[in-house]
PDB file of C-alpha atoms in Angstrom:
ATOM      1  CA  MET A   7     -16.647 -89.731 -39.067  1.00 65.00           C
ATOM      2  CA  LYS A   8     -17.459 -93.395 -38.792  1.00 78.00           C
ATOM      3  CA  GLY A   9     -14.599 -95.874 -38.090  1.00 95.00           C
ATOM      4  CA  ILE A  10     -13.310 -99.405 -37.652  1.00 98.00           C
ATOM      5  CA  LEU A  11     -12.504-100.766 -34.229  1.00 98.00           C
ATOM      6  CA  SER A  12      -9.514-103.107 -34.640  1.00 98.00           C
ATOM      7  CA  ILE A  13      -8.620-105.253 -31.616  1.00 98.00           C
ATOM      8  CA  GLN A  14      -5.570-107.363 -32.163  1.00 97.00           C
ATOM      9  CA  SER A  15      -1.800-107.576 -31.445  1.00 96.00           C
ATOM     10  CA  HIS A  16       0.711-104.917 -32.238  1.00 97.00           C
ATOM     11  CA  VAL A  17       4.377-104.817 -32.981  1.00 97.00           C
ATOM     12  CA  VAL A  18       6.661-101.783 -32.689  1.00 98.00           C
ATOM     13  CA  TYR A  19       8.836-102.859 -35.481  1.00 97.00           C
ATOM     14  CA  GLY A  20       7.487-104.479 -38.605  1.00 96.00           C
ATOM     15  CA  HIS A  21       3.936-105.358 -39.661  1.00 96.00           C
ATOM     16  CA  ALA A  22       1.746-107.873 -37.909  1.00 96.00           C
ATOM     17  CA  GLY A  23      -1.585-107.577 -36.104  1.00 97.00           C
ATOM     18  CA  ASN A  24      -2.674-104.010 -35.907  1.00 98.00           C
ATOM     19  CA  SER A  25       0.529-102.820 -37.458  1.00 97.00           C
ATOM     20  CA  SER A  26      -0.277-104.847 -40.526  1.00 98.00           C
ATOM     21  CA  ALA A  27      -4.006-103.927 -40.627  1.00 98.00           C
ATOM     22  CA  VAL A  28      -4.269-100.214 -39.506  1.00 98.00           C
ATOM     23  CA  PHE A  29      -2.329 -98.504 -42.330  1.00 98.00           C
ATOM     24  CA  PRO A  30      -3.988-100.409 -45.220  1.00 98.00           C
ATOM     25  CA  LEU A  31      -7.442 -99.525 -43.819  1.00 98.00           C
ATOM     26  CA  GLN A  32      -6.415 -95.854 -43.399  1.00 97.00           C
ATOM     27  CA  ARG A  33      -4.991 -95.811 -46.905  1.00 97.00           C
ATOM     28  CA  MET A  34      -8.352 -96.999 -48.202  1.00 97.00           C
ATOM     29  CA  GLY A  35      -9.988 -94.037 -46.447  1.00 96.00           C
ATOM     30  CA  PHE A  36     -11.145 -95.330 -43.166  1.00 97.00           C
ATOM     31  CA  GLU A  37     -10.812 -93.981 -39.598  1.00 97.00           C
ATOM     32  CA  VAL A  38      -9.277 -96.903 -37.578  1.00 98.00           C
ATOM     33  CA  TRP A  39      -9.474 -97.080 -33.768  1.00 98.00           C
ATOM     34  CA  PRO A  40      -6.836 -99.698 -32.699  1.00 98.00           C
ATOM     35  CA  ILE A  41      -6.886-101.503 -29.356  1.00 98.00           C
ATOM     36  CA  HIS A  42      -3.887-103.779 -28.850  1.00 98.00           C
ATOM     37  CA  THR A  43      -4.224-107.197 -27.184  1.00 97.00           C
ATOM     38  CA  VAL A  44      -0.449-107.505 -26.883  1.00 95.00           C
ATOM     39  CA  GLN A  45       2.440-105.201 -27.682  1.00 96.00           C
ATOM     40  CA  PHE A  46       5.752-106.658 -28.644  1.00 96.00           C
ATOM     41  CA  SER A  47       8.956-105.251 -29.989  1.00 97.00           C
ATOM     42  CA  ASN A  48       8.741-107.365 -33.019  1.00 95.00           C
ATOM     43  CA  HIS A  49       6.904-110.437 -34.262  1.00 93.00           C
ATOM     44  CA  THR A  50       7.649-113.738 -32.566  1.00 90.00           C
ATOM     45  CA  GLN A  51       9.471-115.407 -35.498  1.00 90.00           C
ATOM     46  CA  TYR A  52      12.722-113.587 -35.004  1.00 93.00           C
ATOM     47  CA  LYS A  53      15.407-116.070 -33.752  1.00 93.00           C
ATOM     48  CA  GLU A  54      16.690-113.275 -31.388  1.00 96.00           C
ATOM     49  CA  GLY A  55      13.365-113.252 -29.602  1.00 94.00           C
ATOM     50  CA  TRP A  56      11.169-110.272 -28.693  1.00 93.00           C
ATOM     51  CA  THR A  57      10.081-108.174 -25.784  1.00 97.00           C
ATOM     52  CA  GLY A  58       6.808-106.787 -24.619  1.00 96.00           C
ATOM     53  CA  ARG A  59       3.789-108.156 -22.900  1.00 94.00           C
ATOM     54  CA  ALA A  60       0.005-108.989 -23.222  1.00 92.00           C
ATOM     55  CA  PHE A  61      -2.448-106.644 -21.852  1.00 96.00           C
ATOM     56  CA  GLN A  62      -5.187-107.416 -19.394  1.00 97.00           C
ATOM     57  CA  ALA A  63      -8.654-108.074 -20.668  1.00 97.00           C
ATOM     58  CA  SER A  64      -9.866-105.168 -18.485  1.00 97.00           C
ATOM     59  CA  ASP A  65      -7.684-102.895 -20.592  1.00 97.00           C
ATOM     60  CA  ILE A  66      -9.880-103.640 -23.568  1.00 98.00           C
ATOM     61  CA  THR A  67     -13.049-103.226 -21.548  1.00 97.00           C
ATOM     62  CA  ASP A  68     -11.870 -99.867 -20.065  1.00 98.00           C
ATOM     63  CA  LEU A  69     -10.957 -98.481 -23.513  1.00 98.00           C
ATOM     64  CA  VAL A  70     -14.245 -99.470 -25.009  1.00 98.00           C
ATOM     65  CA  SER A  71     -16.085 -97.841 -22.124  1.00 98.00           C
ATOM     66  CA  GLY A  72     -14.199 -94.655 -22.748  1.00 98.00           C
ATOM     67  CA  MET A  73     -15.232 -94.802 -26.438  1.00 97.00           C
ATOM     68  CA  ALA A  74     -18.848 -95.317 -25.256  1.00 98.00           C
ATOM     69  CA  ALA A  75     -18.617 -92.404 -22.833  1.00 98.00           C
ATOM     70  CA  ILE A  76     -17.916 -89.925 -25.709  1.00 97.00           C
ATOM     71  CA  GLY A  77     -20.644 -91.380 -27.867  1.00 96.00           C
ATOM     72  CA  GLN A  78     -18.465 -93.001 -30.482  1.00 96.00           C
ATOM     73  CA  LEU A  79     -19.643 -96.616 -30.463  1.00 97.00           C
ATOM     74  CA  GLN A  80     -22.574 -95.610 -32.565  1.00 97.00           C
ATOM     75  CA  ASN A  81     -20.126 -94.446 -35.225  1.00 97.00           C
ATOM     76  CA  CYS A  82     -18.378 -97.786 -35.410  1.00 98.00           C
ATOM     77  CA  ASP A  83     -19.062 -99.439 -38.726  1.00 97.00           C
ATOM     78  CA  ALA A  84     -17.073-102.602 -37.946  1.00 98.00           C
ATOM     79  CA  ILE A  85     -15.229-104.517 -35.153  1.00 98.00           C
ATOM     80  CA  LEU A  86     -12.233-106.428 -36.443  1.00 98.00           C
ATOM     81  CA  SER A  87     -10.683-108.831 -34.053  1.00 98.00           C
ATOM     82  CA  GLY A  88      -7.419-110.802 -34.546  1.00 97.00           C
ATOM     83  CA  TYR A  89      -4.871-112.335 -32.183  1.00 95.00           C
ATOM     84  CA  GLN A  90      -5.933-112.597 -28.537  1.00 94.00           C
ATOM     85  CA  GLY A  91      -3.472-112.986 -25.755  1.00 91.00           C
ATOM     86  CA  SER A  92      -5.756-114.823 -23.183  1.00 93.00           C
ATOM     87  CA  ALA A  93      -9.193-116.400 -22.956  1.00 94.00           C
ATOM     88  CA  GLU A  94     -10.344-113.491 -20.841  1.00 96.00           C
ATOM     89  CA  GLN A  95      -9.595-111.152 -23.805  1.00 97.00           C
ATOM     90  CA  CYS A  96     -12.075-113.218 -25.919  1.00 97.00           C
ATOM     91  CA  LEU A  97     -14.731-112.510 -23.353  1.00 97.00           C
ATOM     92  CA  ALA A  98     -13.865-108.811 -23.606  1.00 98.00           C
ATOM     93  CA  ILE A  99     -14.351-109.018 -27.404  1.00 98.00           C
ATOM     94  CA  GLN A 100     -17.636-110.602 -26.959  1.00 98.00           C
ATOM     95  CA  ASP A 101     -18.808-107.796 -24.598  1.00 98.00           C
ATOM     96  CA  THR A 102     -17.415-105.243 -27.065  1.00 98.00           C
ATOM     97  CA  VAL A 103     -19.385-106.647 -29.973  1.00 98.00           C
ATOM     98  CA  ILE A 104     -22.580-106.718 -27.924  1.00 98.00           C
ATOM     99  CA  GLN A 105     -22.065-103.085 -26.898  1.00 98.00           C
ATOM    100  CA  VAL A 106     -21.200-101.807 -30.466  1.00 98.00           C
ATOM    101  CA  LYS A 107     -24.197-103.633 -31.963  1.00 98.00           C
ATOM    102  CA  ALA A 108     -26.408-102.194 -29.305  1.00 98.00           C
ATOM    103  CA  ALA A 109     -25.240 -98.721 -30.274  1.00 97.00           C
ATOM    104  CA  ASN A 110     -25.208 -99.420 -34.030  1.00 97.00           C
ATOM    105  CA  PRO A 111     -27.116-102.492 -35.135  1.00 97.00           C
ATOM    106  CA  ASN A 112     -25.532-102.266 -38.551  1.00 97.00           C
ATOM    107  CA  ALA A 113     -22.061-102.638 -37.402  1.00 98.00           C
ATOM    108  CA  LEU A 114     -20.216-105.757 -38.761  1.00 98.00           C
ATOM    109  CA  TYR A 115     -18.127-108.046 -36.570  1.00 98.00           C
ATOM    110  CA  VAL A 116     -15.291-109.500 -38.586  1.00 98.00           C
ATOM    111  CA  CYS A 117     -13.521-112.336 -36.571  1.00 98.00           C
ATOM    112  CA  ASP A 118      -9.991-113.454 -37.646  1.00 98.00           C
ATOM    113  CA  PRO A 119      -9.814-116.549 -35.427  1.00 97.00           C
ATOM    114  CA  VAL A 120      -6.127-116.710 -34.908  1.00 95.00           C
ATOM    115  CA  MET A 121      -5.320-120.284 -33.568  1.00 91.00           C
ATOM    116  CA  GLY A 122      -2.366-121.325 -35.625  1.00 73.00           C
ATOM    117  CA  ALA A 123      -1.136-122.716 -38.848  1.00 66.00           C
ATOM    118  CA  PRO A 124      -0.759-126.175 -40.448  1.00 56.00           C
ATOM    119  CA  ASP A 125       2.972-126.370 -39.582  1.00 61.00           C
ATOM    120  CA  LYS A 126       2.627-125.031 -36.118  1.00 55.00           C
ATOM    121  CA  GLY A 127      -0.667-126.417 -34.803  1.00 49.00           C
ATOM    122  CA  CYS A 128      -2.519-124.493 -32.089  1.00 54.00           C
ATOM    123  CA  ILE A 129      -0.229-121.490 -31.008  1.00 70.00           C
ATOM    124  CA  VAL A 130      -2.501-119.750 -28.635  1.00 76.00           C
ATOM    125  CA  ALA A 131      -2.900-119.825 -24.830  1.00 78.00           C
ATOM    126  CA  PRO A 132      -5.255-122.384 -23.189  1.00 79.00           C
ATOM    127  CA  GLY A 133      -8.981-121.544 -23.514  1.00 90.00           C
ATOM    128  CA  ILE A 134      -8.611-119.167 -26.498  1.00 93.00           C
ATOM    129  CA  ALA A 135      -9.411-121.703 -29.321  1.00 92.00           C
ATOM    130  CA  GLU A 136     -12.524-122.904 -27.305  1.00 95.00           C
ATOM    131  CA  HIS A 137     -13.866-119.379 -26.950  1.00 96.00           C
ATOM    132  CA  LEU A 138     -13.224-118.594 -30.608  1.00 97.00           C
ATOM    133  CA  ILE A 139     -14.971-121.717 -31.886  1.00 97.00           C
ATOM    134  CA  ASN A 140     -17.957-121.679 -29.332  1.00 97.00           C
ATOM    135  CA  THR A 141     -18.508-117.996 -28.979  1.00 97.00           C
ATOM    136  CA  LEU A 142     -16.794-115.482 -31.210  1.00 98.00           C
ATOM    137  CA  MET A 143     -16.936-117.261 -34.555  1.00 98.00           C
ATOM    138  CA  PRO A 144     -20.682-118.063 -34.263  1.00 98.00           C
ATOM    139  CA  MET A 145     -21.550-114.466 -33.330  1.00 98.00           C
ATOM    140  CA  ALA A 146     -19.461-112.987 -36.167  1.00 98.00           C
ATOM    141  CA  ASP A 147     -20.951-111.612 -39.398  1.00 98.00           C
ATOM    142  CA  ILE A 148     -17.735-112.500 -41.226  1.00 98.00           C
ATOM    143  CA  ILE A 149     -14.941-115.015 -40.296  1.00 98.00           C
ATOM    144  CA  VAL A 150     -11.512-115.122 -41.860  1.00 98.00           C
ATOM    145  CA  PRO A 151      -9.922-118.418 -40.873  1.00 97.00           C
ATOM    146  CA  ASN A 152      -7.045-120.351 -42.520  1.00 95.00           C
ATOM    147  CA  GLN A 153      -7.503-123.930 -43.453  1.00 95.00           C
ATOM    148  CA  PHE A 154      -6.526-125.229 -39.913  1.00 93.00           C
ATOM    149  CA  GLU A 155      -8.823-122.773 -38.181  1.00 95.00           C
ATOM    150  CA  LEU A 156     -11.792-123.629 -40.559  1.00 97.00           C
ATOM    151  CA  SER A 157     -11.223-127.232 -39.893  1.00 96.00           C
ATOM    152  CA  GLN A 158     -11.391-126.670 -36.131  1.00 95.00           C
ATOM    153  CA  PHE A 159     -14.612-124.749 -36.462  1.00 97.00           C
ATOM    154  CA  ALA A 160     -16.291-127.143 -38.845  1.00 98.00           C
ATOM    155  CA  ASP A 161     -14.966-130.118 -36.937  1.00 96.00           C
ATOM    156  CA  MET A 162     -13.756-131.927 -40.063  1.00 97.00           C
ATOM    157  CA  GLU A 163     -10.556-132.609 -42.064  1.00 95.00           C
ATOM    158  CA  ILE A 164      -9.908-130.612 -45.139  1.00 96.00           C
ATOM    159  CA  ASN A 165      -7.832-132.388 -47.751  1.00 95.00           C
ATOM    160  CA  ASN A 166      -9.111-130.984 -51.019  1.00 95.00           C
ATOM    161  CA  LEU A 167     -11.328-128.373 -52.755  1.00 96.00           C
ATOM    162  CA  GLU A 168     -14.575-130.342 -52.087  1.00 97.00           C
ATOM    163  CA  ASP A 169     -13.801-130.662 -48.358  1.00 97.00           C
ATOM    164  CA  ALA A 170     -13.045-126.927 -48.195  1.00 97.00           C
ATOM    165  CA  ILE A 171     -16.517-126.116 -49.812  1.00 97.00           C
ATOM    166  CA  LYS A 172     -18.247-128.530 -47.333  1.00 98.00           C
ATOM    167  CA  ALA A 173     -16.442-126.973 -44.351  1.00 98.00           C
ATOM    168  CA  CYS A 174     -17.396-123.483 -45.462  1.00 98.00           C
ATOM    169  CA  GLN A 175     -21.030-124.634 -45.578  1.00 98.00           C
ATOM    170  CA  VAL A 176     -20.834-126.172 -42.130  1.00 98.00           C
ATOM    171  CA  ALA A 177     -19.350-122.839 -40.962  1.00 98.00           C
ATOM    172  CA  LEU A 178     -22.158-120.848 -42.505  1.00 98.00           C
ATOM    173  CA  SER A 179     -24.733-123.043 -40.756  1.00 98.00           C
ATOM    174  CA  LYS A 180     -23.175-122.071 -37.380  1.00 98.00           C
ATOM    175  CA  GLY A 181     -23.919-118.345 -37.614  1.00 98.00           C
ATOM    176  CA  PRO A 182     -21.563-116.318 -39.831  1.00 98.00           C
ATOM    177  CA  LYS A 183     -22.846-114.786 -43.003  1.00 98.00           C
ATOM    178  CA  MET A 184     -19.575-115.053 -44.891  1.00 98.00           C
ATOM    179  CA  VAL A 185     -16.408-117.225 -44.618  1.00 98.00           C
ATOM    180  CA  LEU A 186     -13.177-115.946 -46.126  1.00 98.00           C
ATOM    181  CA  VAL A 187     -10.570-118.743 -45.969  1.00 98.00           C
ATOM    182  CA  LYS A 188      -7.344-116.753 -46.106  1.00 96.00           C
ATOM    183  CA  HIS A 189      -5.164-119.757 -47.007  1.00 94.00           C
ATOM    184  CA  LEU A 190      -6.247-123.172 -48.436  1.00 95.00           C
ATOM    185  CA  HIS A 191      -2.897-125.038 -48.690  1.00 91.00           C
ATOM    186  CA  SER A 192      -4.485-128.313 -49.746  1.00 91.00           C
ATOM    187  CA  VAL A 193      -6.047-127.047 -52.909  1.00 90.00           C
ATOM    188  CA  SER A 194      -2.961-126.337 -55.096  1.00 90.00           C
ATOM    189  CA  ASP A 195       0.821-126.571 -54.797  1.00 87.00           C
ATOM    190  CA  GLU A 196       1.432-124.162 -57.645  1.00 89.00           C
ATOM    191  CA  MET A 197      -0.861-121.307 -56.556  1.00 94.00           C
ATOM    192  CA  PHE A 198      -1.722-119.490 -53.282  1.00 95.00           C
ATOM    193  CA  SER A 199      -5.474-120.222 -52.770  1.00 97.00           C
ATOM    194  CA  MET A 200      -8.206-118.406 -50.912  1.00 98.00           C
ATOM    195  CA  MET A 201     -11.926-119.022 -50.822  1.00 98.00           C
ATOM    196  CA  LEU A 202     -15.017-116.869 -50.161  1.00 98.00           C
ATOM    197  CA  ALA A 203     -18.272-118.572 -49.152  1.00 98.00           C
ATOM    198  CA  THR A 204     -21.655-116.846 -48.749  1.00 98.00           C
ATOM    199  CA  GLN A 205     -25.237-118.118 -48.835  1.00 96.00           C
ATOM    200  CA  GLU A 206     -25.106-117.307 -52.609  1.00 96.00           C
ATOM    201  CA  GLY A 207     -22.153-119.477 -53.452  1.00 97.00           C
ATOM    202  CA  CYS A 208     -18.357-120.046 -53.282  1.00 98.00           C
ATOM    203  CA  TRP A 209     -15.510-118.340 -55.126  1.00 98.00           C
ATOM    204  CA  LEU A 210     -11.912-119.371 -55.455  1.00 98.00           C
ATOM    205  CA  ALA A 211      -9.137-116.735 -55.641  1.00 98.00           C
ATOM    206  CA  GLN A 212      -5.615-117.819 -56.674  1.00 97.00           C
ATOM    207  CA  ARG A 213      -2.310-115.989 -57.227  1.00 96.00           C
ATOM    208  CA  PRO A 214       1.175-117.048 -57.781  1.00 94.00           C
ATOM    209  CA  HIS A 215       3.338-118.181 -54.967  1.00 92.00           C
ATOM    210  CA  LEU A 216       6.348-115.886 -54.314  1.00 93.00           C
ATOM    211  CA  GLU A 217       9.636-117.091 -53.041  1.00 87.00           C
ATOM    212  CA  PHE A 218      10.936-115.873 -49.672  1.00 91.00           C
ATOM    213  CA  ASP A 219      13.922-117.009 -47.623  1.00 89.00           C
ATOM    214  CA  LYS A 220      11.684-116.609 -44.606  1.00 90.00           C
ATOM    215  CA  GLN A 221       7.980-116.425 -44.860  1.00 90.00           C
ATOM    216  CA  PRO A 222       6.476-113.011 -44.085  1.00 94.00           C
ATOM    217  CA  VAL A 223       4.373-112.650 -40.916  1.00 94.00           C
ATOM    218  CA  GLY A 224       1.154-110.612 -40.732  1.00 95.00           C
ATOM    219  CA  VAL A 225      -0.312-111.672 -44.139  1.00 96.00           C
ATOM    220  CA  GLY A 226      -3.532-112.957 -42.609  1.00 96.00           C
ATOM    221  CA  ASP A 227      -3.958-109.750 -40.731  1.00 97.00           C
ATOM    222  CA  LEU A 228      -3.494-107.870 -43.956  1.00 98.00           C
ATOM    223  CA  ILE A 229      -6.094-110.017 -45.715  1.00 98.00           C
ATOM    224  CA  SER A 230      -8.693-109.576 -42.925  1.00 98.00           C
ATOM    225  CA  ALA A 231      -8.136-105.700 -43.070  1.00 98.00           C
ATOM    226  CA  LEU A 232      -8.270-105.485 -46.904  1.00 98.00           C
ATOM    227  CA  PHE A 233     -11.509-107.435 -47.040  1.00 98.00           C
ATOM    228  CA  THR A 234     -13.113-105.580 -44.191  1.00 98.00           C
ATOM    229  CA  GLY A 235     -12.395-102.162 -45.825  1.00 97.00           C
ATOM    230  CA  GLN A 236     -13.336-103.203 -49.307  1.00 97.00           C
ATOM    231  CA  PHE A 237     -16.612-104.801 -48.168  1.00 97.00           C
ATOM    232  CA  LEU A 238     -17.555-101.672 -46.299  1.00 97.00           C
ATOM    233  CA  ALA A 239     -16.647 -99.512 -49.205  1.00 96.00           C
ATOM    234  CA  ARG A 240     -18.277-101.597 -51.985  1.00 95.00           C
ATOM    235  CA  ASP A 241     -21.098-103.553 -50.161  1.00 95.00           C
ATOM    236  CA  ASN A 242     -20.297-106.443 -52.542  1.00 97.00           C
ATOM    237  CA  ALA A 243     -18.510-109.419 -51.060  1.00 98.00           C
ATOM    238  CA  VAL A 244     -17.284-110.924 -54.452  1.00 98.00           C
ATOM    239  CA  ASP A 245     -15.769-107.608 -55.642  1.00 98.00           C
ATOM    240  CA  ALA A 246     -14.186-107.010 -52.205  1.00 98.00           C
ATOM    241  CA  PHE A 247     -12.717-110.516 -52.256  1.00 98.00           C
ATOM    242  CA  ALA A 248     -11.216-109.921 -55.723  1.00 98.00           C
ATOM    243  CA  HIS A 249      -9.664-106.630 -54.620  1.00 98.00           C
ATOM    244  CA  CYS A 250      -8.360-108.173 -51.439  1.00 98.00           C
ATOM    245  CA  ASN A 251      -6.613-110.940 -53.399  1.00 98.00           C
ATOM    246  CA  ASP A 252      -5.072-108.493 -55.872  1.00 98.00           C
ATOM    247  CA  ALA A 253      -3.935-105.961 -53.216  1.00 98.00           C
ATOM    248  CA  CYS A 254      -2.459-108.696 -50.969  1.00 98.00           C
ATOM    249  CA  TYR A 255      -0.410-109.942 -53.861  1.00 98.00           C
ATOM    250  CA  ALA A 256       0.863-106.439 -54.618  1.00 98.00           C
ATOM    251  CA  VAL A 257       2.055-106.062 -51.098  1.00 98.00           C
ATOM    252  CA  LEU A 258       3.842-109.476 -51.181  1.00 97.00           C
ATOM    253  CA  LYS A 259       5.295-108.696 -54.561  1.00 97.00           C
ATOM    254  CA  ALA A 260       6.760-105.465 -53.199  1.00 97.00           C
ATOM    255  CA  THR A 261       8.184-107.329 -50.240  1.00 97.00           C
ATOM    256  CA  SER A 262       9.707-110.039 -52.502  1.00 96.00           C
ATOM    257  CA  ASP A 263      11.098-107.512 -55.003  1.00 96.00           C
ATOM    258  CA  ARG A 264      12.895-105.733 -52.103  1.00 95.00           C
ATOM    259  CA  GLY A 265      14.300-108.911 -50.665  1.00 94.00           C
ATOM    260  CA  GLU A 266      12.587-108.148 -47.407  1.00 95.00           C
ATOM    261  CA  TRP A 267      10.840-110.258 -44.738  1.00 91.00           C
ATOM    262  CA  GLU A 268       8.683-107.619 -43.146  1.00 97.00           C
ATOM    263  CA  LEU A 269       5.580-106.734 -45.296  1.00 97.00           C
ATOM    264  CA  GLN A 270       6.181-103.687 -47.373  1.00 97.00           C
ATOM    265  CA  THR A 271       2.851-102.072 -46.912  1.00 97.00           C
ATOM    266  CA  ILE A 272       4.207 -98.549 -47.136  1.00 97.00           C
ATOM    267  CA  ALA A 273       6.049 -99.178 -50.319  1.00 97.00           C
ATOM    268  CA  ALA A 274       2.923-100.834 -51.894  1.00 97.00           C
ATOM    269  CA  GLN A 275       0.405 -98.314 -50.489  1.00 98.00           C
ATOM    270  CA  ASN A 276      -0.891 -97.093 -53.916  1.00 98.00           C
ATOM    271  CA  GLU A 277      -1.547-100.679 -54.999  1.00 98.00           C
ATOM    272  CA  ILE A 278      -3.491-101.198 -51.867  1.00 98.00           C
ATOM    273  CA  VAL A 279      -6.057 -98.971 -53.495  1.00 97.00           C
ATOM    274  CA  GLU A 280      -5.409 -99.725 -57.079  1.00 97.00           C
ATOM    275  CA  PRO A 281      -3.552-102.983 -57.637  1.00 97.00           C
ATOM    276  CA  LYS A 282      -1.766-103.199 -60.932  1.00 96.00           C
ATOM    277  CA  GLU A 283      -2.032-106.936 -61.444  1.00 97.00           C
ATOM    278  CA  THR A 284      -5.472-108.610 -61.196  1.00 97.00           C
ATOM    279  CA  PHE A 285      -6.598-112.169 -60.957  1.00 97.00           C
ATOM    280  CA  THR A 286      -9.942-113.677 -62.047  1.00 97.00           C
ATOM    281  CA  LEU A 287     -12.033-115.355 -59.449  1.00 98.00           C
ATOM    282  CA  LYS A 288     -13.516-118.869 -60.146  1.00 97.00           C
ATOM    283  CA  ALA A 289     -17.080-119.457 -59.136  1.00 96.00           C
ATOM    284  CA  LEU A 290     -17.491-122.928 -57.765  1.00 94.00           C
TER     285      LEU A 290
END
């Protein structure tokens, strides 16, 4: 059976990185092969702190070599990369993508270029942002940046919808075939906004903001996974984008309804496949 190679962070408790992405992909019917860049006890926004460590880049390379040795890279439909713990890990991702595409030229590379958020700035180790911008994002088939990460890649400020469209067009000119902006905070104060851009056009997805005492972590990882799975299943980017928006809202709604902070992906598992509430996309 073909699968998805997911290379990103992992937490023992809660849902962020691979522990936000793997189960939704499995629930949608995919085999998922996770490789962890870091393993922490919990995500890093807990005031009590966390334990764990980042892995060596050679750990990624060794695990991929093992997959190659048993002939499974040819059965990889997609590589999904997220949070990287070091610049050297970015180089291991580059090598992995090259190896997988050599074994299966139809495999997709989906890059979630985790650099930071508007209120945090750049939160990654030195060298990672440069490798993402100069190497991994240009070689990706699909990139899933937030507004800050898109502005870094397009090298321009984004203050409104028109800026976002222009930045997506710049991003598409640098290599990727699709850009899914997982959060555009400058577009609307009333609604949570995402954008999909392809060579065929741009689409805006919006859903209601939900109130949380503390903002959930791992939402971007969930969005990247939902879109990757739905695009592989449907082979239609716009339909996949609409489902991604609806399913992400369902998980967040379940989280809010339970008064939780950690994403309630298990509780919302049926709506990952068939969301009850749907929102209409706007073609731009």
